[in-house]
PDB file of C-alpha atoms and ligand atoms in Angstrom:
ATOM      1  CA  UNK A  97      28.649   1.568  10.338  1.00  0.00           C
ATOM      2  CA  UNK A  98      25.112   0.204  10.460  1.00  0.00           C
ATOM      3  CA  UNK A  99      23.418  -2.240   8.095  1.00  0.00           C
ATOM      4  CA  UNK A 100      20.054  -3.577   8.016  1.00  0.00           C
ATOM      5  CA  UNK A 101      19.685  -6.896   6.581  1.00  0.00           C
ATOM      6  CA  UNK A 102      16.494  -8.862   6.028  1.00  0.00           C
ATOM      7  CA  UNK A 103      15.982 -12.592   4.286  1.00  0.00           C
ATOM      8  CA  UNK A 104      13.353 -15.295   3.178  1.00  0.00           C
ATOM      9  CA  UNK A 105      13.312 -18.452   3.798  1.00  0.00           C
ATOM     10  CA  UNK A 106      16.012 -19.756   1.124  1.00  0.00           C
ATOM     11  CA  UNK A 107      18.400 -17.819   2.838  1.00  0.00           C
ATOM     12  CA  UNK A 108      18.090 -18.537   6.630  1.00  0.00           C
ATOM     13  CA  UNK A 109      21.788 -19.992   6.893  1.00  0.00           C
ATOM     14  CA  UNK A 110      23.566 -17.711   4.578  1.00  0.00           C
ATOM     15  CA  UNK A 111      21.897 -14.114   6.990  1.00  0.00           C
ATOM     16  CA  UNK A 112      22.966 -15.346  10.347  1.00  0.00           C
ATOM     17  CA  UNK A 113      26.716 -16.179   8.609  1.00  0.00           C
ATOM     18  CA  UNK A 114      26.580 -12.669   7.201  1.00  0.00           C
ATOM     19  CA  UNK A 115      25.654 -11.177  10.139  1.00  0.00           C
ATOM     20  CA  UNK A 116      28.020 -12.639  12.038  1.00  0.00           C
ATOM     21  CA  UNK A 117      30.546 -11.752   9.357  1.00  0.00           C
ATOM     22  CA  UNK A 118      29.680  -8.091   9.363  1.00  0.00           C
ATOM     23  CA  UNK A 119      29.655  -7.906  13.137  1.00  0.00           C
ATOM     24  CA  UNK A 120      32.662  -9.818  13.884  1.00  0.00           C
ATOM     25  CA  UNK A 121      34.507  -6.506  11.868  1.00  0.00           C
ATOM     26  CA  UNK A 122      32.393  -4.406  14.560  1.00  0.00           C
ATOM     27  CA  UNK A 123      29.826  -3.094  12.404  1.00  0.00           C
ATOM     28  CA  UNK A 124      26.334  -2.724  13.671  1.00  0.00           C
ATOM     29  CA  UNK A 125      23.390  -5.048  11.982  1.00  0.00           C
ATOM     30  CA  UNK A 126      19.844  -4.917  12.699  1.00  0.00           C
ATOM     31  CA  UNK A 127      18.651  -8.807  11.592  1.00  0.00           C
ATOM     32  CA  UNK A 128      15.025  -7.998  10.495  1.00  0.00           C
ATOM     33  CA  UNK A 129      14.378 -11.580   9.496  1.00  0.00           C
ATOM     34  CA  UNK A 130      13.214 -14.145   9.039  1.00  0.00           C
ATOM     35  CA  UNK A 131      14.868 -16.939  11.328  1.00  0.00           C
ATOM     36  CA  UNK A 132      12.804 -20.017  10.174  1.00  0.00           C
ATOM     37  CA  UNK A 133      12.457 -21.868   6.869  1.00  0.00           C
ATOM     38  CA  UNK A 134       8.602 -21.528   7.176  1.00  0.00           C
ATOM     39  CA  UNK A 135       7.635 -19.785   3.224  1.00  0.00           C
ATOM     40  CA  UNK A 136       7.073 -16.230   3.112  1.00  0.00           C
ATOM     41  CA  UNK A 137       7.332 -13.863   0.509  1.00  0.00           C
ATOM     42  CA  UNK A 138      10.388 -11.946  -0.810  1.00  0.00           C
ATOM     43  CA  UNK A 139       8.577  -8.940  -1.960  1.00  0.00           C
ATOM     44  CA  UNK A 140       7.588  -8.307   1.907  1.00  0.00           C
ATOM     45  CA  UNK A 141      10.984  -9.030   3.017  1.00  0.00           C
ATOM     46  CA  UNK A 142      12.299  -6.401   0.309  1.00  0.00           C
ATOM     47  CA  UNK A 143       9.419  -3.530   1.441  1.00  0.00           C
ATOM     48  CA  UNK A 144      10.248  -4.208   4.901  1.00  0.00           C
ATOM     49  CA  UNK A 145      14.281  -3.982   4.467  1.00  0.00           C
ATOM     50  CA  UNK A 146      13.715  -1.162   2.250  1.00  0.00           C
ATOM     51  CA  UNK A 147      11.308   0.751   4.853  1.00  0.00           C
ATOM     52  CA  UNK A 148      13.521   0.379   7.709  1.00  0.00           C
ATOM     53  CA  UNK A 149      16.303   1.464   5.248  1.00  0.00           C
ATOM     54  CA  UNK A 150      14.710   4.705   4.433  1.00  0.00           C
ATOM     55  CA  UNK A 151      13.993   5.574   8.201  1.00  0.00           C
ATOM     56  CA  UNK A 152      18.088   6.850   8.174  1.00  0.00           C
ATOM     57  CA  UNK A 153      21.115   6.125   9.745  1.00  0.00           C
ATOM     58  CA  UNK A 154      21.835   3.021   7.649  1.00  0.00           C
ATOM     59  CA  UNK A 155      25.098   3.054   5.319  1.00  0.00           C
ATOM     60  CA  UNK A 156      23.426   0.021   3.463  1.00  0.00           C
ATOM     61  CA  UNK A 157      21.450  -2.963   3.665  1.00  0.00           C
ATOM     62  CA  UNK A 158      21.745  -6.559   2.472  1.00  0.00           C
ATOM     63  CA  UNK A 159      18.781  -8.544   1.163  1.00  0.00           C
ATOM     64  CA  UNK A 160      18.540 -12.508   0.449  1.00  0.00           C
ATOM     65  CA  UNK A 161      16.701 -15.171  -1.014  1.00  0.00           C
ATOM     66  CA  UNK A 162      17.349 -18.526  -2.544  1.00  0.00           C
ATOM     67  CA  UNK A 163      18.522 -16.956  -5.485  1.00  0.00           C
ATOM     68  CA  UNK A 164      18.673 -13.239  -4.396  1.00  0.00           C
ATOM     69  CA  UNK A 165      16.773 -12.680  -7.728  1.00  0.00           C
ATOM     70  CA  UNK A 166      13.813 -12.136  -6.918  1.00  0.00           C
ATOM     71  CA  UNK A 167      14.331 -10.233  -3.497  1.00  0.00           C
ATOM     72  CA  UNK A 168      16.947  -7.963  -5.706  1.00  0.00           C
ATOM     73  CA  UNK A 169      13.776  -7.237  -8.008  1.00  0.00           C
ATOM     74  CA  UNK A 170      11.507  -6.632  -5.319  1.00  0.00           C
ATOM     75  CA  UNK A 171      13.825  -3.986  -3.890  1.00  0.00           C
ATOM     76  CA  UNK A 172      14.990  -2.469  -7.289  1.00  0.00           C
ATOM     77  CA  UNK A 173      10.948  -1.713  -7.254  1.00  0.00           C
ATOM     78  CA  UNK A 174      11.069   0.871  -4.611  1.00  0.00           C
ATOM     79  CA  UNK A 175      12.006   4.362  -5.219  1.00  0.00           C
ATOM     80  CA  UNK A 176      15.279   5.287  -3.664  1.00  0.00           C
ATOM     81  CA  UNK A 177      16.937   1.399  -3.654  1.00  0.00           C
ATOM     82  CA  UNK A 178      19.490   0.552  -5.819  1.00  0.00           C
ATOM     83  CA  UNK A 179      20.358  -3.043  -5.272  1.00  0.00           C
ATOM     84  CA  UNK A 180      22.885  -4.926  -6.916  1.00  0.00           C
ATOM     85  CA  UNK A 181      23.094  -8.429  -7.032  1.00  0.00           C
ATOM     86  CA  UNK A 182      27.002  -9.066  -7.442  1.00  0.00           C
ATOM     87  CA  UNK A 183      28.369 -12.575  -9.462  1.00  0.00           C
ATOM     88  CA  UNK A 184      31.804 -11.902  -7.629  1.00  0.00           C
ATOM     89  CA  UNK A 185      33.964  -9.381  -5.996  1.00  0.00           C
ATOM     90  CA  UNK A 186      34.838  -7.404  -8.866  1.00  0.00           C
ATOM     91  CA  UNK A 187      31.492  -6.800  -9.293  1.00  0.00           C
ATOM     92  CA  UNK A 188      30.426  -5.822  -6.028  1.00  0.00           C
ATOM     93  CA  UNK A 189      33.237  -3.250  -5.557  1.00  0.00           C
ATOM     94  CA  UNK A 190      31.866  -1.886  -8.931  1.00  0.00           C
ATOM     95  CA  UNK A 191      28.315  -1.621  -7.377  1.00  0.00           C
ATOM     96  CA  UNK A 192      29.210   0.785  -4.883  1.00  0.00           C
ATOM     97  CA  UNK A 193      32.218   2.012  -7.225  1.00  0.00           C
ATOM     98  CA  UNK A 194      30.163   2.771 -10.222  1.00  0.00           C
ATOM     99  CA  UNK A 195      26.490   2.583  -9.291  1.00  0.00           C
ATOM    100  CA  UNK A 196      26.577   3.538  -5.999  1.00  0.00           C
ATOM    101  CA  UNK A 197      24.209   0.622  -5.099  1.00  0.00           C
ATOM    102  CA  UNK A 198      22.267   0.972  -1.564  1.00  0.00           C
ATOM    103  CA  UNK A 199      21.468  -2.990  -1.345  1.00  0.00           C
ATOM    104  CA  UNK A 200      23.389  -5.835  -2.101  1.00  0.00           C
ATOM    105  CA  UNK A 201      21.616  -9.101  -2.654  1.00  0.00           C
ATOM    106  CA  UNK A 202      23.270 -12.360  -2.420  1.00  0.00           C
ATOM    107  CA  UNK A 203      21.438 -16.221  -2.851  1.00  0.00           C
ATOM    108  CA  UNK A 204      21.591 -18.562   0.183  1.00  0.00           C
ATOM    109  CA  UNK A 205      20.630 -21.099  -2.482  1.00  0.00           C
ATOM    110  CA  UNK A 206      23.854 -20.422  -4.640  1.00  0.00           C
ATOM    111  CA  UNK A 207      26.350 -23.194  -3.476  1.00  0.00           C
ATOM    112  CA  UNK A 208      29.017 -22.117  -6.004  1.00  0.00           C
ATOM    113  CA  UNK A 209      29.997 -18.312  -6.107  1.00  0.00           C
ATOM    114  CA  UNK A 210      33.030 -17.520  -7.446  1.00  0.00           C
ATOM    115  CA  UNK A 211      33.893 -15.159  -4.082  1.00  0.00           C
ATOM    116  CA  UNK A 212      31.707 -15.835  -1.429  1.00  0.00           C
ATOM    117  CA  UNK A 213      28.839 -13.508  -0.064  1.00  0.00           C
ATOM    118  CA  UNK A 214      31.325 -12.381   2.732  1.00  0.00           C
ATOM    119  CA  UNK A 215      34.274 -11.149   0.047  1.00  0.00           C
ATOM    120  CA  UNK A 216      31.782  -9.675  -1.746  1.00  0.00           C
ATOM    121  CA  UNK A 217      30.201  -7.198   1.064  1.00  0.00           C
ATOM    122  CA  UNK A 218      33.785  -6.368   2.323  1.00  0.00           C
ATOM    123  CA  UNK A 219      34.520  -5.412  -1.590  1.00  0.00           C
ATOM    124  CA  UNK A 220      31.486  -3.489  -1.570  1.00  0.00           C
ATOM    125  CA  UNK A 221      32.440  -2.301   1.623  1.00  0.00           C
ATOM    126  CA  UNK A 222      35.890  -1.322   1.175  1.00  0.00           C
ATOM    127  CA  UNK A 223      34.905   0.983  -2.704  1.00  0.00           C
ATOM    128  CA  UNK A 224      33.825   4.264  -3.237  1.00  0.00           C
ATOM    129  CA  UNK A 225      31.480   5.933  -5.208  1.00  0.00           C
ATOM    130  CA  UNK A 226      33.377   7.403  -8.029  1.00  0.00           C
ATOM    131  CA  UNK A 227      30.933  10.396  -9.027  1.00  0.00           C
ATOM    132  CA  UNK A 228      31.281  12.188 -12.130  1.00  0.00           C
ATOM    133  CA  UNK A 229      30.264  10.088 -15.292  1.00  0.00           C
ATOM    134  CA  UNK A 230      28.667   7.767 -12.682  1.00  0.00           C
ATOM    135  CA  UNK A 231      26.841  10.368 -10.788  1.00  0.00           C
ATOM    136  CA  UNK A 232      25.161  11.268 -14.355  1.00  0.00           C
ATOM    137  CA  UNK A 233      23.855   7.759 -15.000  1.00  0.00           C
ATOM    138  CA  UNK A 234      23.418   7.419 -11.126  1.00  0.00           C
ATOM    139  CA  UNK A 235      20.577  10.357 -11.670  1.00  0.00           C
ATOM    140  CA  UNK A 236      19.480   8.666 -14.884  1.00  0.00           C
ATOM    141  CA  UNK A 237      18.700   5.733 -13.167  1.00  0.00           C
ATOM    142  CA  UNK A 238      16.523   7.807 -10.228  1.00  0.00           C
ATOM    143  CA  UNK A 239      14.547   9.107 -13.514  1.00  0.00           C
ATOM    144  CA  UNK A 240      13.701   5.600 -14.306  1.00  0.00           C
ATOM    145  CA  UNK A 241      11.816   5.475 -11.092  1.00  0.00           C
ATOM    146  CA  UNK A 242       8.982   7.445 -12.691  1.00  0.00           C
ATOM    147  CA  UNK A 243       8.833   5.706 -16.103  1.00  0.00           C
ATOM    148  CA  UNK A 244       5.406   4.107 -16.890  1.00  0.00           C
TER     149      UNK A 244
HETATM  150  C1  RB5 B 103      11.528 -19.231  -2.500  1.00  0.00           C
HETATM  151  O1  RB5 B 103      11.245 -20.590  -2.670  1.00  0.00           O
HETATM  152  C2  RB5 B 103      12.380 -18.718  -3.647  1.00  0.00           C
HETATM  153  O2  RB5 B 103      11.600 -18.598  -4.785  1.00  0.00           O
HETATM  154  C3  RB5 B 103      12.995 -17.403  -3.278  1.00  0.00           C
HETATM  155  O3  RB5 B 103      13.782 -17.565  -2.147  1.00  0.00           O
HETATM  156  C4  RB5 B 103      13.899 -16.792  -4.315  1.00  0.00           C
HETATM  157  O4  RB5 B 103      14.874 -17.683  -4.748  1.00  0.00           O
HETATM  158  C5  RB5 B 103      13.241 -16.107  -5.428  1.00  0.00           C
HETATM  159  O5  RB5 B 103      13.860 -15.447  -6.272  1.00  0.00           O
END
């Protein structure tokens, strides 16, 4: 399994424990940044997750900010990314279970999630994308890509 995960600076801390999280159960992550708290911008951090994302051979990708709002909205921007920002565990299992989300977003700001970011990803990680009734509103969302 191989993830790419990217950050701002709200959410320096809260990347490296992920990472370490998600390699410690052997999967592969590519870190993309950034490693400092010196301000950039989450759009760019989104665009360039997203990017390296779309190159292939990634089951997924992880994107944070102090909030993970606005990095989650950034992402939800590009065609193709489907990026859920979970409140808890349930949720996140639903993500992939439901919406098949490609991104999960998480706030290194957020001091008091229910589940932490690491229960969350291993929910994600351990559902499946039901299909069926979901794969219909799945493709509804991709429509909304082209709405003006
Ligand atoms: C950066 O200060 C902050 O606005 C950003 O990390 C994020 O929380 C935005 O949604």
């Amino acid at each position: 399994m191989k993830v790419v995960l990217a950050n701002d600076h709200g959410a320096v801390e809260l990347a490296q424990r992920l990472k370490a999280h998600l390699e410690g159960k052997g999967i592969t992550v590519n870190h993309l940044g950034v490693f400092t708290e010196e301000s950039v911008d989450y759009p760019d951090i989104a665009k360039k997750a997203a990017d390296e994302y779309k190159k292939g051979g990634y089951d997924f990708g992880i994107v944070c900010c102090g909030t993970g709002e606005g990095i989650s909205m950034a992402a939800n921007k590009i065609q193709g990314i489907r990026c859920a920002l979970p409140v808890n565990a349930f949720a996140a299992e639903k993500a992939k279970e439901h919406n098949n989300a490609n991104f999960l977003a998480f706030g290194g700001r957020i001091t008091n999630y229910p589940d932490s970011p690491e229960a969350m990803v291993d929910a994600y990680m351990a559902a499946t994308f039901a299909g069926g009734r979901h794969q219909r509103r799945v493709d509804k969302l991709t429509a909304l890509e082209s709405t003006r």
